[in-house]
Amino acid sequence: MRLLLCNSSPQIHPLKTLNFSPISKFPLKIPPITQALSTTLVSVTLSLGIFYAYPPYVFPVGFSIPTEESICRGEESYAGPKLTGDTVTNEGIVEEAWQIVNDSFLDTGRHRWSPDSWLEKKKDISGTSIQTKSRAHEIIRRMLASLGDRYTLFLSNDVSCLNRHRKFSKMARYDMTGIGINLREIPDSDGVLKVKVLGLILDGPAHSAGVRQGDELLSIDGVDVIGRSAFEASSLLQGPNETFVNIKVKHGNCGPVQSIRVQRQSIAKSPIFYRLEQVNNDSGSIGYVRLREFNALARKDFVTAMRRLEDMGASYFVLDLRDNLGGLVQAGIEIAKLFLTEGETVTYTVGRDPSSVKNIVAETSPLFTAPMIVLVNKNTASASEIVATALHDNCRAVLVGERTYGKGLIQSVFELSDGSGIVVTMGKYVTPNHMDINGNGIDPDFRTLPAWNEVIGYLSKCHKPREG
């Protein structure tokens, strides 16, 4: 199984409490910007400690053990050592973990991994009798620690019921479906997209109702999803908390088709605050949008805020990504696409093979075209950096503030045969202008807020990135 991990705990600089627009229902403290947006240059307050953020997606609290049926079902689980009946050997679990790292790990600068050094590590543990599962897990932890990558780590399957509930509540914030599943589109032999369940939140609504990893999603409330993207399917699944959605799934490639009724349990809160700024000595009004994190509601509520501000007369916009540590990268990608023309690059993803680069592009015309200022600081990380660079490099916005955090890695979770798992760094994000985000961060165009005529002048001289 491959499942991208997310975790984000942004904190807001407590400068001034403001009234909230209807879309915002959580306490939020942000600095005033009205004076700073006048023609006078005023410095931006930028502070807070360093926080760590991980790339996106619903975190699996538990894992299913592969069976012979899973082979027929076409589940995307790692194919480790062969099992004898239901027996999983401790030595086999360690070998599985070694092989996953050998096949997938991307060294992002520590230079502690090489094919030769990793092979030597296998030789060190080969032939050793591992008497207990806890000893096998300890060996795996030490192997992963030797890589020097804080994001590559071991996940135990020993999770109490209470901890499962707590983790479900935490990760449901990032569940884009509202029912606790992570979807992925996979083309069949004819190139038609099929939407499959890449992973679930253990004890989440879908898991409890009978949905399993590897299931193909066929329809949502009677709407056929074959040929649709995973994001489109996720949008169809969304709805008010505690309402029901009817889904039809096929249990793997050769299993039965089942209709399942699932109750939504979304606990995500709106990450959006917005207001209209009236600026003296300026012909237009400014729409200010504060995006706290990229959770399941980010794109929908962002579009609502922008449209309301346009209806209120905003002709320029400020997007505040300060202290936004990220969250769902896919939500960030979809927000960036709202400003880009079809074919323009949002970001590139790069794995161990430098020649294997994936270009993520916008598929439609932009929904919003007004000039933008994007506020960033040292705690602008991960999905926030992707959005900021997508708008900046495609000449849609200028960046104002200070250098961003520099977190641009991609992790995947791999299931082991005893129900435990490992998180492995296996890729990184590169900006449309081919800059490596990770460990570097992105420098702003302006340290303090410029006048709008400076913004427009800067954008008029901007050169869009070369393709490829």
Tab-separated table of C-alpha atoms in Angstrom:
chain	number	residue	atom	x	y	z
A	1	MET	CA	0.000	0.000	0.000
A	2	ARG	CA	1.141	3.517	-0.729
A	3	LEU	CA	-0.450	6.380	1.139
A	4	LEU	CA	0.815	9.895	1.514
A	5	LEU	CA	1.145	11.133	5.073
A	6	CYS	CA	-0.054	14.431	6.440
A	7	ASN	CA	0.289	16.190	9.724
A	8	SER	CA	0.180	19.895	10.386
A	9	SER	CA	-0.265	22.015	13.500
A	10	PRO	CA	-0.061	25.666	12.461
A	11	GLN	CA	-0.089	28.412	15.054
A	12	ILE	CA	-1.218	31.973	14.434
A	13	HIS	CA	0.724	35.024	15.563
A	14	PRO	CA	-1.439	36.679	18.259
A	15	LEU	CA	-1.404	40.302	17.195
A	16	LYS	CA	-5.010	41.341	16.789
A	17	THR	CA	-8.327	39.525	17.043
A	18	LEU	CA	-10.769	40.431	14.292
A	19	ASN	CA	-14.417	39.813	13.528
A	20	PHE	CA	-15.159	36.872	11.292
A	21	SER	CA	-16.864	36.558	7.952
A	22	PRO	CA	-19.665	33.951	7.815
A	23	ILE	CA	-17.409	31.294	6.311
A	24	SER	CA	-15.033	31.387	9.283
A	25	LYS	CA	-16.169	29.783	12.544
A	26	PHE	CA	-12.961	29.279	14.465
A	27	PRO	CA	-10.798	31.678	16.498
A	28	LEU	CA	-8.183	33.299	14.318
A	29	LYS	CA	-5.727	36.048	15.126
A	30	ILE	CA	-3.956	37.881	12.356
A	31	PRO	CA	-2.222	41.220	11.994
A	32	PRO	CA	-4.092	44.096	10.349
A	33	ILE	CA	-2.984	44.841	6.792
A	34	THR	CA	-4.962	47.949	5.781
A	35	GLN	CA	-2.166	50.432	6.393
A	36	ALA	CA	0.434	48.152	4.903
A	37	LEU	CA	-1.538	47.977	1.663
A	38	SER	CA	-1.507	51.710	1.096
A	39	THR	CA	1.122	53.297	-1.121
A	40	THR	CA	3.398	53.709	1.897
A	41	LEU	CA	5.796	50.825	2.437
A	42	VAL	CA	5.211	49.267	5.844
A	43	SER	CA	7.157	46.286	7.170
A	44	VAL	CA	5.355	42.994	7.690
A	45	THR	CA	5.449	41.383	11.125
A	46	LEU	CA	6.958	37.927	10.668
A	47	SER	CA	7.676	35.696	13.611
A	48	LEU	CA	7.238	32.240	15.215
A	49	GLY	CA	9.392	29.254	15.903
A	50	ILE	CA	10.174	26.401	13.559
A	51	PHE	CA	7.609	23.657	13.192
A	52	TYR	CA	7.823	20.445	11.227
A	53	ALA	CA	5.234	19.530	8.659
A	54	TYR	CA	4.755	16.477	6.498
A	55	PRO	CA	3.265	16.111	3.039
A	56	PRO	CA	-0.311	15.124	2.648
A	57	TYR	CA	-3.022	12.672	2.986
A	58	VAL	CA	-5.105	10.632	5.305
A	59	PHE	CA	-2.880	8.737	7.740
A	60	PRO	CA	-3.661	5.031	8.132
A	61	VAL	CA	-4.015	4.151	11.798
A	62	GLY	CA	-3.979	0.411	11.031
A	63	PHE	CA	-3.114	-1.893	8.182
A	64	SER	CA	-4.664	-5.047	6.730
A	65	ILE	CA	-2.606	-8.220	6.402
A	66	PRO	CA	-2.196	-9.322	2.765
A	67	THR	CA	-3.953	-12.579	1.881
A	68	GLU	CA	-4.260	-14.739	-1.205
A	69	GLU	CA	-7.511	-12.887	-1.929
A	70	SER	CA	-5.619	-9.587	-2.012
A	71	ILE	CA	-3.622	-10.816	-5.012
A	72	CYS	CA	-6.865	-11.337	-6.933
A	73	ARG	CA	-8.178	-8.039	-5.646
A	74	GLY	CA	-5.218	-6.197	-7.078
A	75	GLU	CA	-4.450	-4.352	-3.845
A	76	GLU	CA	-1.441	-2.083	-4.039
A	77	SER	CA	0.396	-3.743	-1.190
A	78	TYR	CA	4.088	-4.404	-1.235
A	79	ALA	CA	4.748	-7.999	-2.287
A	80	GLY	CA	7.150	-9.183	0.384
A	81	PRO	CA	8.409	-12.663	1.227
A	82	LYS	CA	6.045	-15.550	0.657
A	83	LEU	CA	3.990	-16.535	3.680
A	84	THR	CA	3.427	-20.089	4.847
A	85	GLY	CA	-0.271	-20.298	5.647
A	86	ASP	CA	-0.954	-17.427	8.034
A	87	THR	CA	2.595	-17.397	9.394
A	88	VAL	CA	4.693	-14.261	9.080
A	89	THR	CA	8.317	-14.776	10.098
A	90	ASN	CA	10.192	-12.076	11.983
A	91	GLU	CA	13.091	-12.407	9.553
A	92	GLY	CA	10.674	-11.953	6.655
A	93	ILE	CA	9.288	-8.722	8.117
A	94	VAL	CA	12.790	-7.244	8.396
A	95	GLU	CA	13.571	-8.320	4.844
A	96	GLU	CA	10.367	-6.666	3.603
A	97	ALA	CA	11.343	-3.364	5.210
A	98	TRP	CA	14.860	-3.582	3.776
A	99	GLN	CA	13.507	-4.253	0.274
A	100	ILE	CA	11.047	-1.345	0.373
A	101	VAL	CA	13.836	1.094	1.217
A	102	ASN	CA	16.072	-0.491	-1.403
A	103	ASP	CA	13.403	-0.021	-4.073
A	104	SER	CA	11.953	3.359	-3.112
A	105	PHE	CA	14.024	5.540	-0.768
A	106	LEU	CA	15.208	8.915	-2.043
A	107	ASP	CA	18.257	10.330	-0.262
A	108	THR	CA	17.561	14.050	-0.012
A	109	GLY	CA	20.974	15.310	1.014
A	110	ARG	CA	22.358	13.293	3.934
A	111	HIS	CA	24.155	10.944	1.552
A	112	ARG	CA	23.876	8.060	3.999
A	113	TRP	CA	22.228	5.718	1.504
A	114	SER	CA	23.797	3.961	-1.436
A	115	PRO	CA	23.041	0.600	-3.061
A	116	ASP	CA	26.321	-0.806	-1.740
A	117	SER	CA	25.956	0.414	1.837
A	118	TRP	CA	22.358	-0.757	1.996
A	119	LEU	CA	23.343	-4.181	0.660
A	120	GLU	CA	25.961	-4.433	3.413
A	121	LYS	CA	23.235	-3.746	5.962
A	122	LYS	CA	21.240	-6.661	4.564
A	123	LYS	CA	24.280	-8.922	4.847
A	124	ASP	CA	24.635	-7.884	8.501
A	125	ILE	CA	21.142	-9.084	9.362
A	126	SER	CA	20.901	-12.087	7.024
A	127	GLY	CA	21.133	-15.451	8.712
A	128	THR	CA	20.334	-13.971	12.117
A	129	SER	CA	17.546	-15.661	14.051
A	130	ILE	CA	15.045	-13.052	15.250
A	131	GLN	CA	13.116	-14.579	18.117
A	132	THR	CA	10.407	-11.966	18.735
A	133	LYS	CA	8.336	-9.498	16.763
A	134	SER	CA	9.455	-6.657	19.021
A	135	ARG	CA	13.080	-7.510	18.178
A	136	ALA	CA	12.246	-7.443	14.449
A	137	HIS	CA	10.629	-4.045	14.851
A	138	GLU	CA	13.645	-2.728	16.747
A	139	ILE	CA	15.974	-3.877	13.941
A	140	ILE	CA	13.758	-2.082	11.400
A	141	ARG	CA	13.795	1.098	13.489
A	142	ARG	CA	17.588	1.034	13.624
A	143	MET	CA	17.877	0.401	9.885
A	144	LEU	CA	15.640	3.373	9.117
A	145	ALA	CA	17.399	5.624	11.641
A	146	SER	CA	20.711	4.923	9.880
A	147	LEU	CA	19.355	6.739	6.809
A	148	GLY	CA	19.440	10.085	8.618
A	149	ASP	CA	16.003	11.059	7.303
A	150	ARG	CA	13.609	12.207	10.037
A	151	TYR	CA	10.620	11.522	7.788
A	152	THR	CA	11.427	7.859	7.129
A	153	LEU	CA	10.168	5.937	10.140
A	154	PHE	CA	8.501	2.795	11.486
A	155	LEU	CA	4.785	2.495	12.320
A	156	SER	CA	3.743	-0.075	14.877
A	157	ASN	CA	0.401	-1.812	14.553
A	158	ASP	CA	-0.027	-1.902	18.325
A	159	VAL	CA	-2.638	0.842	18.578
A	160	SER	CA	-5.177	0.890	21.403
A	161	CYS	CA	-8.851	1.560	20.717
A	162	LEU	CA	-8.614	4.959	22.445
A	163	ASN	CA	-5.554	5.950	20.437
A	164	ARG	CA	-7.293	4.858	17.247
A	165	HIS	CA	-10.203	7.145	18.028
A	166	ARG	CA	-7.872	10.046	18.778
A	167	LYS	CA	-5.921	9.517	15.575
A	168	PHE	CA	-9.123	9.226	13.566
A	169	SER	CA	-10.315	12.566	14.953
A	170	LYS	CA	-6.971	14.163	14.104
A	171	MET	CA	-6.635	12.797	10.591
A	172	ALA	CA	-10.288	13.305	9.655
A	173	ARG	CA	-9.415	16.990	9.327
A	174	TYR	CA	-7.535	16.055	6.169
A	175	ASP	CA	-10.078	13.570	4.813
A	176	MET	CA	-11.230	15.039	1.509
A	177	THR	CA	-14.064	12.520	1.190
A	178	GLY	CA	-15.733	12.861	4.575
A	179	ILE	CA	-15.924	9.078	4.962
A	180	GLY	CA	-12.304	8.256	5.753
A	181	ILE	CA	-10.849	6.963	2.488
A	182	ASN	CA	-8.033	8.006	0.190
A	183	LEU	CA	-8.704	7.583	-3.522
A	184	ARG	CA	-6.457	7.182	-6.523
A	185	GLU	CA	-7.269	6.953	-10.219
A	186	ILE	CA	-5.609	4.075	-12.065
A	187	PRO	CA	-5.936	3.612	-15.857
A	188	ASP	CA	-7.028	0.187	-17.078
A	189	SER	CA	-5.608	-1.569	-20.147
A	190	ASP	CA	-7.768	0.644	-22.395
A	191	GLY	CA	-6.651	3.846	-20.683
A	192	VAL	CA	-9.981	4.383	-18.894
A	193	LEU	CA	-9.551	5.772	-15.382
A	194	LYS	CA	-10.733	3.636	-12.491
A	195	VAL	CA	-11.030	5.145	-9.014
A	196	LYS	CA	-9.639	2.827	-6.357
A	197	VAL	CA	-9.396	2.956	-2.574
A	198	LEU	CA	-5.719	3.493	-1.873
A	199	GLY	CA	-6.139	3.484	1.916
A	200	LEU	CA	-8.586	3.962	4.765
A	201	ILE	CA	-8.672	5.396	8.249
A	202	LEU	CA	-9.052	2.401	10.546
A	203	ASP	CA	-12.422	2.558	12.349
A	204	GLY	CA	-13.464	5.405	10.039
A	205	PRO	CA	-16.938	5.466	8.456
A	206	ALA	CA	-16.010	3.667	5.221
A	207	HIS	CA	-13.878	1.044	6.949
A	208	SER	CA	-16.635	0.315	9.477
A	209	ALA	CA	-19.221	0.040	6.679
A	210	GLY	CA	-17.217	-2.590	4.802
A	211	VAL	CA	-15.025	-0.695	2.303
A	212	ARG	CA	-11.562	-2.217	1.981
A	213	GLN	CA	-8.193	-1.249	0.571
A	214	GLY	CA	-8.039	-1.967	-3.168
A	215	ASP	CA	-11.798	-1.658	-3.747
A	216	GLU	CA	-12.849	0.035	-6.976
A	217	LEU	CA	-15.364	2.847	-6.552
A	218	LEU	CA	-18.050	2.509	-9.227
A	219	SER	CA	-20.712	5.089	-8.338
A	220	ILE	CA	-21.640	7.716	-5.740
A	221	ASP	CA	-25.342	8.328	-5.085
A	222	GLY	CA	-26.062	6.823	-8.492
A	223	VAL	CA	-23.448	8.915	-10.337
A	224	ASP	CA	-20.994	6.795	-12.336
A	225	VAL	CA	-17.382	7.674	-11.442
A	226	ILE	CA	-15.598	5.507	-14.024
A	227	GLY	CA	-13.397	7.863	-16.038
A	228	ARG	CA	-13.432	10.571	-13.358
A	229	SER	CA	-10.427	11.719	-11.357
A	230	ALA	CA	-9.910	10.871	-7.700
A	231	PHE	CA	-10.430	14.533	-6.816
A	232	GLU	CA	-13.777	14.615	-8.645
A	233	ALA	CA	-14.862	11.464	-6.829
A	234	SER	CA	-13.785	12.940	-3.500
A	235	SER	CA	-15.858	16.043	-4.216
A	236	LEU	CA	-18.928	13.914	-4.940
A	237	LEU	CA	-18.487	12.115	-1.632
A	238	GLN	CA	-18.446	15.323	0.388
A	239	GLY	CA	-21.551	16.492	2.204
A	240	PRO	CA	-22.872	17.751	5.559
A	241	ASN	CA	-21.713	15.955	8.673
A	242	GLU	CA	-23.774	12.907	9.730
A	243	THR	CA	-25.604	12.685	6.398
A	244	PHE	CA	-25.406	9.486	4.366
A	245	VAL	CA	-23.889	8.731	0.984
A	246	ASN	CA	-24.566	5.602	-1.063
A	247	ILE	CA	-21.575	4.143	-2.839
A	248	LYS	CA	-21.135	1.107	-5.056
A	249	VAL	CA	-17.806	-0.652	-4.869
A	250	LYS	CA	-16.229	-3.642	-6.527
A	251	HIS	CA	-14.123	-5.639	-4.117
A	252	GLY	CA	-10.949	-5.860	-6.159
A	253	ASN	CA	-10.446	-7.053	-9.715
A	254	CYS	CA	-12.367	-10.280	-9.309
A	255	GLY	CA	-14.610	-9.732	-6.316
A	256	PRO	CA	-18.326	-8.978	-5.934
A	257	VAL	CA	-20.000	-5.607	-6.427
A	258	GLN	CA	-21.592	-4.213	-3.274
A	259	SER	CA	-23.770	-1.184	-2.511
A	260	ILE	CA	-22.778	0.401	0.804
A	261	ARG	CA	-24.448	3.197	2.772
A	262	VAL	CA	-21.892	5.283	4.672
A	263	GLN	CA	-22.488	8.060	7.185
A	264	ARG	CA	-20.227	11.070	6.789
A	265	GLN	CA	-18.221	12.071	9.850
A	266	SER	CA	-16.272	15.092	8.719
A	267	ILE	CA	-14.861	17.164	11.584
A	268	ALA	CA	-12.786	19.520	9.482
A	269	LYS	CA	-13.174	23.216	10.264
A	270	SER	CA	-12.943	25.971	7.713
A	271	PRO	CA	-9.311	27.121	7.363
A	272	ILE	CA	-10.405	30.367	5.678
A	273	PHE	CA	-10.778	33.896	7.021
A	274	TYR	CA	-11.476	36.736	4.595
A	275	ARG	CA	-12.381	40.403	4.524
A	276	LEU	CA	-12.564	43.355	2.111
A	277	GLU	CA	-10.028	46.139	2.596
A	278	GLN	CA	-10.850	49.704	1.561
A	279	VAL	CA	-7.593	51.479	0.752
A	280	ASN	CA	-7.231	55.244	0.618
A	281	ASN	CA	-5.827	56.849	-2.535
A	282	ASP	CA	-6.476	53.711	-4.550
A	283	SER	CA	-9.072	53.101	-7.206
A	284	GLY	CA	-9.933	49.568	-6.122
A	285	SER	CA	-10.709	47.450	-3.089
A	286	ILE	CA	-8.533	44.615	-1.858
A	287	GLY	CA	-9.725	41.151	-0.953
A	288	TYR	CA	-7.758	39.582	1.898
A	289	VAL	CA	-7.851	35.789	2.347
A	290	ARG	CA	-6.073	34.033	5.206
A	291	LEU	CA	-5.551	30.310	4.545
A	292	ARG	CA	-4.609	28.606	7.804
A	293	GLU	CA	-4.005	25.061	6.504
A	294	PHE	CA	-4.839	22.830	3.562
A	295	ASN	CA	-7.503	20.556	4.968
A	296	ALA	CA	-10.538	18.873	3.433
A	297	LEU	CA	-12.502	22.143	3.224
A	298	ALA	CA	-9.699	24.360	1.901
A	299	ARG	CA	-10.506	24.448	-1.815
A	300	LYS	CA	-14.290	24.702	-1.460
A	301	ASP	CA	-14.169	27.461	1.155
A	302	PHE	CA	-11.383	29.289	-0.685
A	303	VAL	CA	-13.509	29.491	-3.843
A	304	THR	CA	-16.470	30.722	-1.789
A	305	ALA	CA	-14.358	33.433	-0.145
A	306	MET	CA	-12.869	34.638	-3.423
A	307	ARG	CA	-16.250	34.805	-5.147
A	308	ARG	CA	-17.789	36.721	-2.259
A	309	LEU	CA	-14.916	39.197	-2.285
A	310	GLU	CA	-15.303	39.663	-6.045
A	311	ASP	CA	-19.030	40.325	-5.537
A	312	MET	CA	-18.098	42.885	-2.873
A	313	GLY	CA	-15.928	44.732	-5.410
A	314	ALA	CA	-12.413	43.425	-4.803
A	315	SER	CA	-10.107	44.059	-7.766
A	316	TYR	CA	-6.836	42.965	-6.114
A	317	PHE	CA	-6.180	40.099	-3.708
A	318	VAL	CA	-3.836	39.209	-0.867
A	319	LEU	CA	-3.396	35.532	-0.002
A	320	ASP	CA	-1.862	35.117	3.448
A	321	LEU	CA	0.076	31.847	3.797
A	322	ARG	CA	2.180	32.907	6.771
A	323	ASP	CA	2.479	30.167	9.399
A	324	ASN	CA	0.616	27.729	7.133
A	325	LEU	CA	2.575	24.504	7.549
A	326	GLY	CA	0.722	22.658	4.820
A	327	GLY	CA	-1.616	19.689	5.161
A	328	LEU	CA	-3.165	18.126	2.091
A	329	VAL	CA	-0.854	18.705	-0.843
A	330	GLN	CA	-3.639	17.747	-3.258
A	331	ALA	CA	-5.806	20.525	-1.816
A	332	GLY	CA	-2.962	22.964	-2.397
A	333	ILE	CA	-2.496	21.760	-5.965
A	334	GLU	CA	-6.207	22.205	-6.696
A	335	ILE	CA	-6.177	25.736	-5.250
A	336	ALA	CA	-3.157	26.669	-7.371
A	337	LYS	CA	-4.955	25.406	-10.488
A	338	LEU	CA	-7.714	27.984	-9.871
A	339	PHE	CA	-5.277	30.687	-11.045
A	340	LEU	CA	-3.504	28.899	-13.898
A	341	THR	CA	-4.207	28.449	-17.592
A	342	GLU	CA	-4.614	24.979	-19.058
A	343	GLY	CA	-1.215	23.339	-19.492
A	344	GLU	CA	0.656	25.563	-17.037
A	345	THR	CA	2.758	23.732	-14.472
A	346	VAL	CA	1.732	23.633	-10.806
A	347	THR	CA	4.735	21.604	-9.667
A	348	TYR	CA	7.032	18.775	-10.673
A	349	THR	CA	7.600	15.596	-8.672
A	350	VAL	CA	10.966	13.869	-8.840
A	351	GLY	CA	11.895	10.415	-7.524
A	352	ARG	CA	15.137	8.481	-7.284
A	353	ASP	CA	15.415	8.267	-11.063
A	354	PRO	CA	16.096	11.891	-12.107
A	355	SER	CA	14.801	11.163	-15.590
A	356	SER	CA	11.396	10.167	-14.208
A	357	VAL	CA	9.776	13.538	-13.608
A	358	LYS	CA	6.028	14.039	-13.312
A	359	ASN	CA	4.602	17.367	-14.443
A	360	ILE	CA	1.397	18.346	-12.626
A	361	VAL	CA	-0.480	20.879	-14.742
A	362	ALA	CA	-3.749	22.826	-14.774
A	363	GLU	CA	-6.452	21.252	-16.932
A	364	THR	CA	-8.842	24.183	-17.399
A	365	SER	CA	-8.976	27.951	-17.759
A	366	PRO	CA	-8.312	29.994	-14.591
A	367	LEU	CA	-11.243	30.743	-12.312
A	368	PHE	CA	-9.533	33.874	-10.922
A	369	THR	CA	-7.266	36.247	-12.869
A	370	ALA	CA	-6.824	39.333	-10.653
A	371	PRO	CA	-3.259	40.215	-9.548
A	372	MET	CA	-2.172	38.715	-6.223
A	373	ILE	CA	0.171	39.304	-3.331
A	374	VAL	CA	1.097	36.134	-1.438
A	375	LEU	CA	2.367	36.685	2.109
A	376	VAL	CA	4.947	34.110	3.257
A	377	ASN	CA	7.299	33.609	6.183
A	378	LYS	CA	9.670	31.043	7.649
A	379	ASN	CA	6.744	28.819	8.656
A	380	THR	CA	5.206	28.713	5.185
A	381	ALA	CA	5.808	25.046	4.333
A	382	SER	CA	4.960	22.085	2.133
A	383	ALA	CA	1.604	22.597	0.350
A	384	SER	CA	1.869	26.340	1.032
A	385	GLU	CA	5.202	26.484	-0.771
A	386	ILE	CA	3.739	24.611	-3.732
A	387	VAL	CA	0.879	27.113	-4.024
A	388	ALA	CA	3.149	30.135	-3.553
A	389	THR	CA	5.655	29.018	-6.206
A	390	ALA	CA	2.961	27.910	-8.660
A	391	LEU	CA	1.401	31.382	-8.602
A	392	HIS	CA	4.746	33.159	-8.525
A	393	ASP	CA	6.529	31.222	-11.274
A	394	ASN	CA	3.507	31.485	-13.579
A	395	CYS	CA	3.444	35.276	-13.127
A	396	ARG	CA	0.152	35.352	-11.214
A	397	ALA	CA	1.499	36.732	-7.927
A	398	VAL	CA	4.420	38.329	-6.113
A	399	LEU	CA	5.750	36.889	-2.853
A	400	VAL	CA	6.131	39.193	0.125
A	401	GLY	CA	7.727	38.478	3.503
A	402	GLU	CA	10.684	36.205	4.212
A	403	ARG	CA	12.168	32.955	2.967
A	404	THR	CA	9.833	29.978	3.334
A	405	TYR	CA	10.520	26.879	5.427
A	406	GLY	CA	11.724	24.543	2.674
A	407	LYS	CA	9.714	21.316	3.049
A	408	GLY	CA	9.163	19.660	-0.301
A	409	LEU	CA	9.364	15.918	0.290
A	410	ILE	CA	6.966	13.139	-0.623
A	411	GLN	CA	6.479	10.224	1.749
A	412	SER	CA	4.551	7.011	1.213
A	413	VAL	CA	3.359	4.485	3.754
A	414	PHE	CA	4.095	0.837	2.973
A	415	GLU	CA	2.315	-2.026	4.678
A	416	LEU	CA	4.313	-4.913	6.122
A	417	SER	CA	2.965	-8.436	6.378
A	418	ASP	CA	2.481	-8.375	10.158
A	419	GLY	CA	0.242	-5.311	10.041
A	420	SER	CA	2.929	-2.754	10.855
A	421	GLY	CA	4.287	-0.312	8.300
A	422	ILE	CA	7.028	2.103	7.357
A	423	VAL	CA	6.933	5.648	6.047
A	424	VAL	CA	9.559	6.222	3.356
A	425	THR	CA	10.704	9.420	1.676
A	426	MET	CA	10.521	8.594	-2.018
A	427	GLY	CA	10.232	11.893	-3.874
A	428	LYS	CA	10.345	15.663	-3.751
A	429	TYR	CA	8.586	18.665	-5.234
A	430	VAL	CA	10.277	21.019	-7.680
A	431	THR	CA	8.871	24.425	-8.623
A	432	PRO	CA	7.732	25.367	-12.154
A	433	ASN	CA	11.039	27.267	-12.450
A	434	HIS	CA	12.870	24.011	-11.598
A	435	MET	CA	13.951	25.015	-8.082
A	436	ASP	CA	14.248	22.349	-5.389
A	437	ILE	CA	12.038	23.464	-2.495
A	438	ASN	CA	13.298	21.032	0.107
A	439	GLY	CA	15.978	22.353	2.413
A	440	ASN	CA	16.167	25.615	0.498
A	441	GLY	CA	12.897	27.469	0.846
A	442	ILE	CA	11.754	30.179	-1.527
A	443	ASP	CA	12.932	33.791	-1.324
A	444	PRO	CA	10.242	36.509	-1.593
A	445	ASP	CA	10.233	39.235	-4.220
A	446	PHE	CA	9.677	41.922	-1.570
A	447	ARG	CA	10.521	41.953	2.120
A	448	THR	CA	7.844	44.540	2.872
A	449	LEU	CA	4.490	45.105	1.239
A	450	PRO	CA	4.803	47.045	-2.032
A	451	ALA	CA	2.340	49.464	-3.550
A	452	TRP	CA	-0.018	47.920	-6.077
A	453	ASN	CA	1.540	49.781	-8.989
A	454	GLU	CA	4.834	48.069	-8.070
A	455	VAL	CA	3.092	44.690	-8.010
A	456	ILE	CA	1.558	45.221	-11.438
A	457	GLY	CA	4.871	46.488	-12.809
A	458	TYR	CA	6.708	43.461	-11.442
A	459	LEU	CA	4.194	41.028	-12.925
A	460	SER	CA	4.300	42.772	-16.302
A	461	LYS	CA	8.025	41.994	-16.539
A	462	CYS	CA	7.701	38.426	-15.279
A	463	HIS	CA	8.797	35.583	-17.557
A	464	LYS	CA	6.901	32.307	-17.383
A	465	PRO	CA	8.914	29.112	-16.834
A	466	ARG	CA	10.297	27.027	-19.625
A	467	GLU	CA	8.474	23.749	-20.077
A	468	GLY	CA	9.969	20.335	-19.419
